[in-house]
């Protein structure tokens, strides 16, 4: 049986560390880390995510403000709000929850966030910094994946990593982080020929497809580490990942459960990014040169 990678416990430890460091920042600089979360529309899953981010922020001793705008908000009204948040010195991190309504151009919005406040790491400047190996803000879900691997003492160096999914939020940055940790990385997607054969080669599998139980247990190489990013609700109400958990856990060396694996890590890493943004803002205010 596989070692179950307990994301809930690792996330709790990260959150406790972030809370202690946030308290120290307040004590030493008077700066309270502040996150602004922007939610447009009424997607129920997004509303749950946003509520959880807001609560986690407060629990870590940070300030959090949620701006909930109606679904018919114009792109220019959203850009106006972002300009105000960019200029607000009490706001260190800005997160626009995705997906946005169809009439709003996502790229235009993400580019309007001050890169120094882009705690999601989605601004092209931060994507570029990550790509060249000088990360400023690492997107929270991929950051959570590598933190989980570290907590389980899994060193990707020299291993074959297969990332299934090529999204800007998870697949691409996860592949880069594994590459920077010296894994041999393959990125698979909907057009990949013979996906099972590629996955069978993997020492580390990252499944970020968004399809329930699409990765079958008999695709997993014995002893492989399986990171399941999927959160899918079945018609019977059960939450499952992108991997067939029962079958995969019989062959894997380690595997993340759903729920309780990658999910809790995402929020923890967002808090970590918000703390880092506040730290940098406090250092800039104190006259220290900005890095990077
Ligand atoms: N939607 C799904 N995942 C994310 C995320 O990590 N950040 C934001 N802003 N929206 C998301």
PDB file of C-alpha atoms and ligand atoms in Angstrom:
ATOM      1  CA  UNK A   1       0.000   0.000   0.000  1.00  0.00           C
ATOM      2  CA  UNK A   2       1.152   3.467  -0.882  1.00  0.00           C
ATOM      3  CA  UNK A   3       2.217   6.069   1.616  1.00  0.00           C
ATOM      4  CA  UNK A   4      -0.675   8.577   1.758  1.00  0.00           C
ATOM      5  CA  UNK A   5       0.634  12.137   1.395  1.00  0.00           C
ATOM      6  CA  UNK A   6      -1.360  14.084   3.967  1.00  0.00           C
ATOM      7  CA  UNK A   7      -1.786  17.535   2.422  1.00  0.00           C
ATOM      8  CA  UNK A   8      -4.003  18.662   5.249  1.00  0.00           C
ATOM      9  CA  UNK A   9      -1.250  18.141   7.824  1.00  0.00           C
ATOM     10  CA  UNK A  10       1.517  19.662   5.658  1.00  0.00           C
ATOM     11  CA  UNK A  11      -0.724  22.646   4.850  1.00  0.00           C
ATOM     12  CA  UNK A  12      -1.457  23.131   8.545  1.00  0.00           C
ATOM     13  CA  UNK A  13       2.281  23.267   9.274  1.00  0.00           C
ATOM     14  CA  UNK A  14       2.848  25.816   6.473  1.00  0.00           C
ATOM     15  CA  UNK A  15      -0.050  27.934   7.755  1.00  0.00           C
ATOM     16  CA  UNK A  16       1.299  27.850  11.316  1.00  0.00           C
ATOM     17  CA  UNK A  17       4.723  28.982  10.078  1.00  0.00           C
ATOM     18  CA  UNK A  18       3.186  31.738   7.938  1.00  0.00           C
ATOM     19  CA  UNK A  19       1.074  32.936  10.884  1.00  0.00           C
ATOM     20  CA  UNK A  20       4.155  33.123  13.129  1.00  0.00           C
ATOM     21  CA  UNK A  21       6.145  34.992  10.469  1.00  0.00           C
ATOM     22  CA  UNK A  22       3.246  37.357   9.757  1.00  0.00           C
ATOM     23  CA  UNK A  23       3.032  38.174  13.470  1.00  0.00           C
ATOM     24  CA  UNK A  24       6.790  38.839  13.512  1.00  0.00           C
ATOM     25  CA  UNK A  25       6.449  41.156  10.485  1.00  0.00           C
ATOM     26  CA  UNK A  26       3.699  43.115  12.251  1.00  0.00           C
ATOM     27  CA  UNK A  27       5.859  43.363  15.385  1.00  0.00           C
ATOM     28  CA  UNK A  28       9.010  44.490  13.639  1.00  0.00           C
ATOM     29  CA  UNK A  29       7.634  46.715  10.842  1.00  0.00           C
ATOM     30  CA  UNK A  30       4.020  47.522  11.722  1.00  0.00           C
ATOM     31  CA  UNK A  31       2.984  46.064   8.345  1.00  0.00           C
ATOM     32  CA  UNK A  32       0.001  43.674   8.445  1.00  0.00           C
ATOM     33  CA  UNK A  33      -0.044  41.526   5.284  1.00  0.00           C
ATOM     34  CA  UNK A  34      -3.200  42.261   3.312  1.00  0.00           C
ATOM     35  CA  UNK A  35      -4.862  40.242   0.542  1.00  0.00           C
ATOM     36  CA  UNK A  36      -7.608  41.512  -1.773  1.00  0.00           C
ATOM     37  CA  UNK A  37      -9.664  38.791  -3.445  1.00  0.00           C
ATOM     38  CA  UNK A  38     -11.845  39.704  -6.411  1.00  0.00           C
ATOM     39  CA  UNK A  39     -14.737  37.448  -7.386  1.00  0.00           C
ATOM     40  CA  UNK A  40     -16.878  38.256 -10.412  1.00  0.00           C
ATOM     41  CA  UNK A  41     -20.190  36.449 -10.754  1.00  0.00           C
ATOM     42  CA  UNK A  42     -21.843  33.570  -8.965  1.00  0.00           C
ATOM     43  CA  UNK A  43     -19.955  30.386  -9.807  1.00  0.00           C
ATOM     44  CA  UNK A  44     -20.654  28.276  -6.700  1.00  0.00           C
ATOM     45  CA  UNK A  45     -17.261  26.507  -6.680  1.00  0.00           C
ATOM     46  CA  UNK A  46     -15.439  29.858  -6.969  1.00  0.00           C
ATOM     47  CA  UNK A  47     -17.509  31.256  -4.102  1.00  0.00           C
ATOM     48  CA  UNK A  48     -16.402  28.356  -1.877  1.00  0.00           C
ATOM     49  CA  UNK A  49     -12.725  28.802  -2.844  1.00  0.00           C
ATOM     50  CA  UNK A  50     -12.875  32.540  -2.188  1.00  0.00           C
ATOM     51  CA  UNK A  51     -14.524  32.071   1.196  1.00  0.00           C
ATOM     52  CA  UNK A  52     -11.859  29.546   2.201  1.00  0.00           C
ATOM     53  CA  UNK A  53      -9.020  31.870   1.098  1.00  0.00           C
ATOM     54  CA  UNK A  54     -10.545  34.758   3.038  1.00  0.00           C
ATOM     55  CA  UNK A  55     -10.945  32.683   6.207  1.00  0.00           C
ATOM     56  CA  UNK A  56      -7.441  31.201   5.986  1.00  0.00           C
ATOM     57  CA  UNK A  57      -5.974  34.687   5.644  1.00  0.00           C
ATOM     58  CA  UNK A  58      -7.675  35.907   8.782  1.00  0.00           C
ATOM     59  CA  UNK A  59      -6.632  32.783  10.684  1.00  0.00           C
ATOM     60  CA  UNK A  60      -3.016  33.572   9.771  1.00  0.00           C
ATOM     61  CA  UNK A  61      -3.359  37.079  11.213  1.00  0.00           C
ATOM     62  CA  UNK A  62      -3.516  38.754   7.803  1.00  0.00           C
ATOM     63  CA  UNK A  63      -6.059  41.239   6.524  1.00  0.00           C
ATOM     64  CA  UNK A  64      -8.381  40.017   3.781  1.00  0.00           C
ATOM     65  CA  UNK A  65     -10.991  41.877   1.771  1.00  0.00           C
ATOM     66  CA  UNK A  66     -13.261  40.162  -0.739  1.00  0.00           C
ATOM     67  CA  UNK A  67     -14.659  42.268  -3.576  1.00  0.00           C
ATOM     68  CA  UNK A  68     -17.682  40.439  -4.952  1.00  0.00           C
ATOM     69  CA  UNK A  69     -18.830  41.978  -8.237  1.00  0.00           C
ATOM     70  CA  UNK A  70     -21.959  41.022 -10.196  1.00  0.00           C
ATOM     71  CA  UNK A  71     -21.655  38.694 -13.224  1.00  0.00           C
ATOM     72  CA  UNK A  72     -22.472  41.551 -15.638  1.00  0.00           C
ATOM     73  CA  UNK A  73     -19.611  43.768 -14.368  1.00  0.00           C
ATOM     74  CA  UNK A  74     -17.836  45.396 -17.328  1.00  0.00           C
ATOM     75  CA  UNK A  75     -14.175  44.743 -18.020  1.00  0.00           C
ATOM     76  CA  UNK A  76     -13.409  48.431 -17.512  1.00  0.00           C
ATOM     77  CA  UNK A  77     -15.127  48.468 -14.089  1.00  0.00           C
ATOM     78  CA  UNK A  78     -12.983  45.489 -13.071  1.00  0.00           C
ATOM     79  CA  UNK A  79      -9.840  47.236 -14.374  1.00  0.00           C
ATOM     80  CA  UNK A  80     -10.809  50.345 -12.353  1.00  0.00           C
ATOM     81  CA  UNK A  81     -11.061  48.246  -9.188  1.00  0.00           C
ATOM     82  CA  UNK A  82      -7.652  46.690  -9.899  1.00  0.00           C
ATOM     83  CA  UNK A  83      -6.128  50.151 -10.372  1.00  0.00           C
ATOM     84  CA  UNK A  84      -7.455  51.141  -6.950  1.00  0.00           C
ATOM     85  CA  UNK A  85      -6.101  47.962  -5.347  1.00  0.00           C
ATOM     86  CA  UNK A  86      -2.722  48.473  -7.062  1.00  0.00           C
ATOM     87  CA  UNK A  87      -2.535  51.933  -5.477  1.00  0.00           C
ATOM     88  CA  UNK A  88      -3.724  50.818  -2.024  1.00  0.00           C
ATOM     89  CA  UNK A  89      -0.712  50.546   0.312  1.00  0.00           C
ATOM     90  CA  UNK A  90      -2.607  48.267   2.729  1.00  0.00           C
ATOM     91  CA  UNK A  91      -3.073  45.689  -0.056  1.00  0.00           C
ATOM     92  CA  UNK A  92       0.016  43.533  -0.661  1.00  0.00           C
ATOM     93  CA  UNK A  93      -1.584  40.717  -2.629  1.00  0.00           C
ATOM     94  CA  UNK A  94      -4.316  40.803  -5.282  1.00  0.00           C
ATOM     95  CA  UNK A  95      -6.075  37.677  -6.535  1.00  0.00           C
ATOM     96  CA  UNK A  96      -8.757  37.664  -9.227  1.00  0.00           C
ATOM     97  CA  UNK A  97     -10.592  34.360  -8.978  1.00  0.00           C
ATOM     98  CA  UNK A  98     -10.769  32.469 -12.271  1.00  0.00           C
ATOM     99  CA  UNK A  99     -12.672  31.684 -14.408  1.00  0.00           C
ATOM    100  CA  UNK A 100     -14.023  35.130 -15.267  1.00  0.00           C
ATOM    101  CA  UNK A 101     -17.318  35.657 -17.133  1.00  0.00           C
ATOM    102  CA  UNK A 102     -16.934  35.216 -20.907  1.00  0.00           C
ATOM    103  CA  UNK A 103     -17.265  38.931 -21.772  1.00  0.00           C
ATOM    104  CA  UNK A 104     -14.135  39.801 -19.754  1.00  0.00           C
ATOM    105  CA  UNK A 105     -10.696  39.187 -21.305  1.00  0.00           C
ATOM    106  CA  UNK A 106      -8.726  37.181 -18.765  1.00  0.00           C
ATOM    107  CA  UNK A 107      -5.315  38.161 -20.177  1.00  0.00           C
ATOM    108  CA  UNK A 108      -6.185  41.862 -20.060  1.00  0.00           C
ATOM    109  CA  UNK A 109      -7.210  41.542 -16.393  1.00  0.00           C
ATOM    110  CA  UNK A 110      -4.195  39.500 -15.270  1.00  0.00           C
ATOM    111  CA  UNK A 111      -1.845  41.999 -16.951  1.00  0.00           C
ATOM    112  CA  UNK A 112      -3.516  44.853 -15.059  1.00  0.00           C
ATOM    113  CA  UNK A 113      -2.442  43.513 -11.657  1.00  0.00           C
ATOM    114  CA  UNK A 114       0.745  45.107 -10.285  1.00  0.00           C
ATOM    115  CA  UNK A 115       3.314  42.273 -10.718  1.00  0.00           C
ATOM    116  CA  UNK A 116       4.603  43.032  -7.194  1.00  0.00           C
ATOM    117  CA  UNK A 117       1.106  42.204  -5.838  1.00  0.00           C
ATOM    118  CA  UNK A 118       0.388  39.266  -8.149  1.00  0.00           C
ATOM    119  CA  UNK A 119       0.298  36.544  -5.481  1.00  0.00           C
ATOM    120  CA  UNK A 120      -1.226  34.085  -7.985  1.00  0.00           C
ATOM    121  CA  UNK A 121       1.882  34.436 -10.164  1.00  0.00           C
ATOM    122  CA  UNK A 122      -0.236  34.728 -13.326  1.00  0.00           C
ATOM    123  CA  UNK A 123       1.120  38.081 -14.633  1.00  0.00           C
ATOM    124  CA  UNK A 124       3.390  37.554 -17.678  1.00  0.00           C
ATOM    125  CA  UNK A 125       6.308  39.180 -15.808  1.00  0.00           C
ATOM    126  CA  UNK A 126       6.023  36.613 -13.007  1.00  0.00           C
ATOM    127  CA  UNK A 127       5.512  33.775 -15.500  1.00  0.00           C
ATOM    128  CA  UNK A 128       8.719  34.931 -17.207  1.00  0.00           C
ATOM    129  CA  UNK A 129      10.658  35.082 -13.921  1.00  0.00           C
ATOM    130  CA  UNK A 130       9.533  31.557 -13.079  1.00  0.00           C
ATOM    131  CA  UNK A 131      10.481  30.348 -16.561  1.00  0.00           C
ATOM    132  CA  UNK A 132      14.046  31.631 -16.274  1.00  0.00           C
ATOM    133  CA  UNK A 133      14.445  30.143 -12.808  1.00  0.00           C
ATOM    134  CA  UNK A 134      14.142  33.369 -10.785  1.00  0.00           C
ATOM    135  CA  UNK A 135      10.673  32.851  -9.324  1.00  0.00           C
ATOM    136  CA  UNK A 136       9.003  35.777  -7.544  1.00  0.00           C
ATOM    137  CA  UNK A 137       5.487  34.396  -6.987  1.00  0.00           C
ATOM    138  CA  UNK A 138       5.034  30.717  -7.807  1.00  0.00           C
ATOM    139  CA  UNK A 139       1.385  29.823  -8.595  1.00  0.00           C
ATOM    140  CA  UNK A 140      -0.117  28.315  -5.470  1.00  0.00           C
ATOM    141  CA  UNK A 141      -1.147  24.871  -6.707  1.00  0.00           C
ATOM    142  CA  UNK A 142       2.212  23.953  -8.293  1.00  0.00           C
ATOM    143  CA  UNK A 143       4.004  25.451  -5.268  1.00  0.00           C
ATOM    144  CA  UNK A 144       1.838  23.190  -3.097  1.00  0.00           C
ATOM    145  CA  UNK A 145       2.789  20.167  -5.202  1.00  0.00           C
ATOM    146  CA  UNK A 146       6.527  20.694  -4.716  1.00  0.00           C
ATOM    147  CA  UNK A 147       6.059  21.494  -1.016  1.00  0.00           C
ATOM    148  CA  UNK A 148       4.227  18.169  -0.638  1.00  0.00           C
ATOM    149  CA  UNK A 149       7.050  16.337  -2.430  1.00  0.00           C
ATOM    150  CA  UNK A 150       9.578  18.033  -0.147  1.00  0.00           C
ATOM    151  CA  UNK A 151       7.592  17.118   2.956  1.00  0.00           C
ATOM    152  CA  UNK A 152       7.595  13.489   1.778  1.00  0.00           C
ATOM    153  CA  UNK A 153      11.368  13.691   1.120  1.00  0.00           C
ATOM    154  CA  UNK A 154      10.834  12.944  -2.588  1.00  0.00           C
ATOM    155  CA  UNK A 155      13.695  14.475  -4.573  1.00  0.00           C
ATOM    156  CA  UNK A 156      12.712  14.880  -8.256  1.00  0.00           C
ATOM    157  CA  UNK A 157      16.361  15.055  -9.399  1.00  0.00           C
ATOM    158  CA  UNK A 158      17.040  12.466 -12.097  1.00  0.00           C
ATOM    159  CA  UNK A 159      13.468  11.089 -11.930  1.00  0.00           C
ATOM    160  CA  UNK A 160      11.044  10.897 -14.824  1.00  0.00           C
ATOM    161  CA  UNK A 161       8.116  13.211 -14.107  1.00  0.00           C
ATOM    162  CA  UNK A 162       4.970  13.123 -16.214  1.00  0.00           C
ATOM    163  CA  UNK A 163       2.619  16.099 -15.876  1.00  0.00           C
ATOM    164  CA  UNK A 164      -0.821  15.476 -17.369  1.00  0.00           C
ATOM    165  CA  UNK A 165      -2.412  18.831 -18.235  1.00  0.00           C
ATOM    166  CA  UNK A 166      -0.879  21.957 -19.771  1.00  0.00           C
ATOM    167  CA  UNK A 167      -2.826  24.786 -18.129  1.00  0.00           C
ATOM    168  CA  UNK A 168      -1.165  28.060 -17.194  1.00  0.00           C
ATOM    169  CA  UNK A 169      -2.420  27.628 -13.615  1.00  0.00           C
ATOM    170  CA  UNK A 170      -1.137  24.112 -12.915  1.00  0.00           C
ATOM    171  CA  UNK A 171       0.420  22.005 -15.681  1.00  0.00           C
ATOM    172  CA  UNK A 172       2.945  24.412 -17.177  1.00  0.00           C
ATOM    173  CA  UNK A 173       4.255  25.890 -13.912  1.00  0.00           C
ATOM    174  CA  UNK A 174       4.333  22.427 -12.272  1.00  0.00           C
ATOM    175  CA  UNK A 175       6.457  21.166 -15.178  1.00  0.00           C
ATOM    176  CA  UNK A 176       8.843  24.118 -14.781  1.00  0.00           C
ATOM    177  CA  UNK A 177       9.219  23.598 -11.030  1.00  0.00           C
ATOM    178  CA  UNK A 178      10.009  19.898 -11.552  1.00  0.00           C
ATOM    179  CA  UNK A 179      12.466  20.797 -14.315  1.00  0.00           C
ATOM    180  CA  UNK A 180      14.195  23.284 -12.005  1.00  0.00           C
ATOM    181  CA  UNK A 181      14.489  20.445  -9.485  1.00  0.00           C
ATOM    182  CA  UNK A 182      16.274  18.422 -12.177  1.00  0.00           C
ATOM    183  CA  UNK A 183      13.521  15.975 -13.116  1.00  0.00           C
ATOM    184  CA  UNK A 184      13.199  14.774 -16.715  1.00  0.00           C
ATOM    185  CA  UNK A 185       9.789  16.216 -17.466  1.00  0.00           C
ATOM    186  CA  UNK A 186       7.154  15.201 -20.012  1.00  0.00           C
ATOM    187  CA  UNK A 187       3.991  17.283 -20.354  1.00  0.00           C
ATOM    188  CA  UNK A 188       0.959  15.358 -21.649  1.00  0.00           C
ATOM    189  CA  UNK A 189      -2.393  16.735 -22.788  1.00  0.00           C
ATOM    190  CA  UNK A 190      -5.546  15.884 -24.713  1.00  0.00           C
ATOM    191  CA  UNK A 191      -3.626  15.221 -27.961  1.00  0.00           C
ATOM    192  CA  UNK A 192      -0.959  12.989 -26.400  1.00  0.00           C
ATOM    193  CA  UNK A 193      -0.717   9.657 -28.202  1.00  0.00           C
ATOM    194  CA  UNK A 194      -0.847   6.599 -25.937  1.00  0.00           C
ATOM    195  CA  UNK A 195      -1.049   8.423 -22.617  1.00  0.00           C
ATOM    196  CA  UNK A 196      -1.018   5.161 -20.594  1.00  0.00           C
ATOM    197  CA  UNK A 197       2.352   4.206 -22.099  1.00  0.00           C
ATOM    198  CA  UNK A 198       3.845   7.600 -21.192  1.00  0.00           C
ATOM    199  CA  UNK A 199       2.486   7.475 -17.627  1.00  0.00           C
ATOM    200  CA  UNK A 200       3.866   3.936 -17.169  1.00  0.00           C
ATOM    201  CA  UNK A 201       7.371   5.417 -17.520  1.00  0.00           C
ATOM    202  CA  UNK A 202       6.829   7.975 -14.746  1.00  0.00           C
ATOM    203  CA  UNK A 203       8.506   7.976 -11.344  1.00  0.00           C
ATOM    204  CA  UNK A 204       6.400  11.040 -10.484  1.00  0.00           C
ATOM    205  CA  UNK A 205       2.907  11.565 -11.939  1.00  0.00           C
ATOM    206  CA  UNK A 206       1.117  14.914 -11.632  1.00  0.00           C
ATOM    207  CA  UNK A 207      -2.498  14.570 -12.784  1.00  0.00           C
ATOM    208  CA  UNK A 208      -4.156  17.913 -13.558  1.00  0.00           C
ATOM    209  CA  UNK A 209      -6.729  16.977 -16.165  1.00  0.00           C
ATOM    210  CA  UNK A 210     -10.062  17.808 -14.575  1.00  0.00           C
ATOM    211  CA  UNK A 211     -11.681  14.460 -15.441  1.00  0.00           C
ATOM    212  CA  UNK A 212     -12.762  12.093 -12.677  1.00  0.00           C
ATOM    213  CA  UNK A 213     -10.579   9.001 -12.290  1.00  0.00           C
ATOM    214  CA  UNK A 214      -9.143   9.375 -15.815  1.00  0.00           C
ATOM    215  CA  UNK A 215      -5.736   8.010 -14.780  1.00  0.00           C
ATOM    216  CA  UNK A 216      -6.121   4.281 -14.231  1.00  0.00           C
ATOM    217  CA  UNK A 217      -4.420   2.287 -11.517  1.00  0.00           C
ATOM    218  CA  UNK A 218      -2.729  -0.041 -14.003  1.00  0.00           C
ATOM    219  CA  UNK A 219      -0.953   2.932 -15.653  1.00  0.00           C
ATOM    220  CA  UNK A 220       1.064   3.550 -12.491  1.00  0.00           C
ATOM    221  CA  UNK A 221       4.604   2.207 -12.294  1.00  0.00           C
ATOM    222  CA  UNK A 222       5.183   0.272  -9.057  1.00  0.00           C
ATOM    223  CA  UNK A 223       6.615   2.626  -6.431  1.00  0.00           C
ATOM    224  CA  UNK A 224       5.781   5.834  -8.349  1.00  0.00           C
ATOM    225  CA  UNK A 225       4.735   9.020  -6.542  1.00  0.00           C
ATOM    226  CA  UNK A 226       1.265  10.140  -7.639  1.00  0.00           C
ATOM    227  CA  UNK A 227       0.110  13.723  -7.138  1.00  0.00           C
ATOM    228  CA  UNK A 228      -3.594  14.136  -7.924  1.00  0.00           C
ATOM    229  CA  UNK A 229      -4.622  17.756  -8.534  1.00  0.00           C
ATOM    230  CA  UNK A 230      -8.187  16.947  -9.630  1.00  0.00           C
ATOM    231  CA  UNK A 231     -11.269  17.754  -7.600  1.00  0.00           C
ATOM    232  CA  UNK A 232     -14.330  16.311  -9.331  1.00  0.00           C
ATOM    233  CA  UNK A 233     -17.808  15.702  -8.004  1.00  0.00           C
ATOM    234  CA  UNK A 234     -19.468  12.483  -9.167  1.00  0.00           C
ATOM    235  CA  UNK A 235     -23.243  12.295  -9.800  1.00  0.00           C
ATOM    236  CA  UNK A 236     -23.586  10.469  -6.449  1.00  0.00           C
ATOM    237  CA  UNK A 237     -22.025  13.489  -4.692  1.00  0.00           C
ATOM    238  CA  UNK A 238     -18.649  11.885  -3.967  1.00  0.00           C
ATOM    239  CA  UNK A 239     -15.487  13.999  -4.461  1.00  0.00           C
ATOM    240  CA  UNK A 240     -12.819  12.199  -6.458  1.00  0.00           C
ATOM    241  CA  UNK A 241      -9.550  13.145  -8.111  1.00  0.00           C
ATOM    242  CA  UNK A 242      -8.240  12.643 -11.637  1.00  0.00           C
ATOM    243  CA  UNK A 243      -6.697   9.313 -10.564  1.00  0.00           C
ATOM    244  CA  UNK A 244      -8.377   6.002  -9.691  1.00  0.00           C
ATOM    245  CA  UNK A 245      -7.287   6.240  -6.081  1.00  0.00           C
ATOM    246  CA  UNK A 246      -8.007   2.699  -4.840  1.00  0.00           C
ATOM    247  CA  UNK A 247      -6.281   0.913  -7.699  1.00  0.00           C
ATOM    248  CA  UNK A 248      -3.383   3.395  -7.924  1.00  0.00           C
ATOM    249  CA  UNK A 249      -2.690   3.277  -4.185  1.00  0.00           C
ATOM    250  CA  UNK A 250      -2.100  -0.470  -4.449  1.00  0.00           C
ATOM    251  CA  UNK A 251       0.901   0.059  -6.771  1.00  0.00           C
ATOM    252  CA  UNK A 252       2.162   3.581  -6.031  1.00  0.00           C
ATOM    253  CA  UNK A 253       4.910   4.291  -3.525  1.00  0.00           C
ATOM    254  CA  UNK A 254       3.079   7.428  -2.382  1.00  0.00           C
ATOM    255  CA  UNK A 255      -0.166   9.128  -3.426  1.00  0.00           C
ATOM    256  CA  UNK A 256      -2.198  12.199  -2.502  1.00  0.00           C
ATOM    257  CA  UNK A 257      -5.815  11.645  -1.459  1.00  0.00           C
ATOM    258  CA  UNK A 258      -8.752  13.726  -2.727  1.00  0.00           C
ATOM    259  CA  UNK A 259      -9.864  15.565  -0.705  1.00  0.00           C
ATOM    260  CA  UNK A 260      -7.003  16.288   1.705  1.00  0.00           C
ATOM    261  CA  UNK A 261      -4.044  16.217  -0.689  1.00  0.00           C
ATOM    262  CA  UNK A 262      -3.119  19.081  -3.009  1.00  0.00           C
ATOM    263  CA  UNK A 263      -6.276  21.132  -2.253  1.00  0.00           C
ATOM    264  CA  UNK A 264      -5.315  22.330   1.260  1.00  0.00           C
ATOM    265  CA  UNK A 265      -1.760  23.076   0.063  1.00  0.00           C
ATOM    266  CA  UNK A 266      -3.015  25.611  -2.482  1.00  0.00           C
ATOM    267  CA  UNK A 267      -4.417  27.942   0.156  1.00  0.00           C
ATOM    268  CA  UNK A 268      -1.351  27.540   2.361  1.00  0.00           C
ATOM    269  CA  UNK A 269       0.950  28.566  -0.501  1.00  0.00           C
ATOM    270  CA  UNK A 270      -1.248  31.562  -1.356  1.00  0.00           C
ATOM    271  CA  UNK A 271      -0.821  32.752   2.241  1.00  0.00           C
ATOM    272  CA  UNK A 272       2.931  32.232   1.922  1.00  0.00           C
ATOM    273  CA  UNK A 273       2.966  34.351  -1.263  1.00  0.00           C
ATOM    274  CA  UNK A 274       0.938  37.088   0.438  1.00  0.00           C
ATOM    275  CA  UNK A 275       3.392  37.141   3.344  1.00  0.00           C
ATOM    276  CA  UNK A 276       6.295  37.377   0.869  1.00  0.00           C
ATOM    277  CA  UNK A 277       4.583  40.274  -0.942  1.00  0.00           C
ATOM    278  CA  UNK A 278       4.050  42.135   2.334  1.00  0.00           C
ATOM    279  CA  UNK A 279       7.644  41.508   3.381  1.00  0.00           C
ATOM    280  CA  UNK A 280       8.919  42.948   0.115  1.00  0.00           C
ATOM    281  CA  UNK A 281       6.630  45.963   0.408  1.00  0.00           C
ATOM    282  CA  UNK A 282       7.884  46.568   3.967  1.00  0.00           C
ATOM    283  CA  UNK A 283      11.503  46.279   2.782  1.00  0.00           C
ATOM    284  CA  UNK A 284      10.888  48.681  -0.121  1.00  0.00           C
ATOM    285  CA  UNK A 285       9.219  51.133   2.281  1.00  0.00           C
ATOM    286  CA  UNK A 286      12.314  50.868   4.516  1.00  0.00           C
ATOM    287  CA  UNK A 287      14.544  51.694   1.549  1.00  0.00           C
ATOM    288  CA  UNK A 288      15.868  48.216   0.759  1.00  0.00           C
ATOM    289  CA  UNK A 289      16.316  47.615  -2.958  1.00  0.00           C
ATOM    290  CA  UNK A 290      13.527  45.454  -4.458  1.00  0.00           C
ATOM    291  CA  UNK A 291      14.396  41.835  -5.350  1.00  0.00           C
ATOM    292  CA  UNK A 292      14.101  40.387  -7.921  1.00  0.00           C
TER     293      UNK A 292
HETATM  294  N1  LIG B   1      -9.186  29.189 -10.208  1.00  0.00           N
HETATM  295  C1  LIG B   1      -8.747  27.922 -10.054  1.00  0.00           C
HETATM  296  N2  LIG B   1      -7.544  27.909  -9.456  1.00  0.00           N
HETATM  297  C2  LIG B   1      -7.223  29.208  -9.230  1.00  0.00           C
HETATM  298  C3  LIG B   1      -6.105  29.846  -8.640  1.00  0.00           C
HETATM  299  O1  LIG B   1      -5.137  29.214  -8.191  1.00  0.00           O
HETATM  300  N3  LIG B   1      -6.152  31.195  -8.581  1.00  0.00           N
HETATM  301  C4  LIG B   1      -7.195  31.898  -9.078  1.00  0.00           C
HETATM  302  N4  LIG B   1      -7.141  33.219  -9.006  1.00  0.00           N
HETATM  303  N5  LIG B   1      -8.246  31.342  -9.631  1.00  0.00           N
HETATM  304  C5  LIG B   1      -8.258  30.006  -9.704  1.00  0.00           C
END
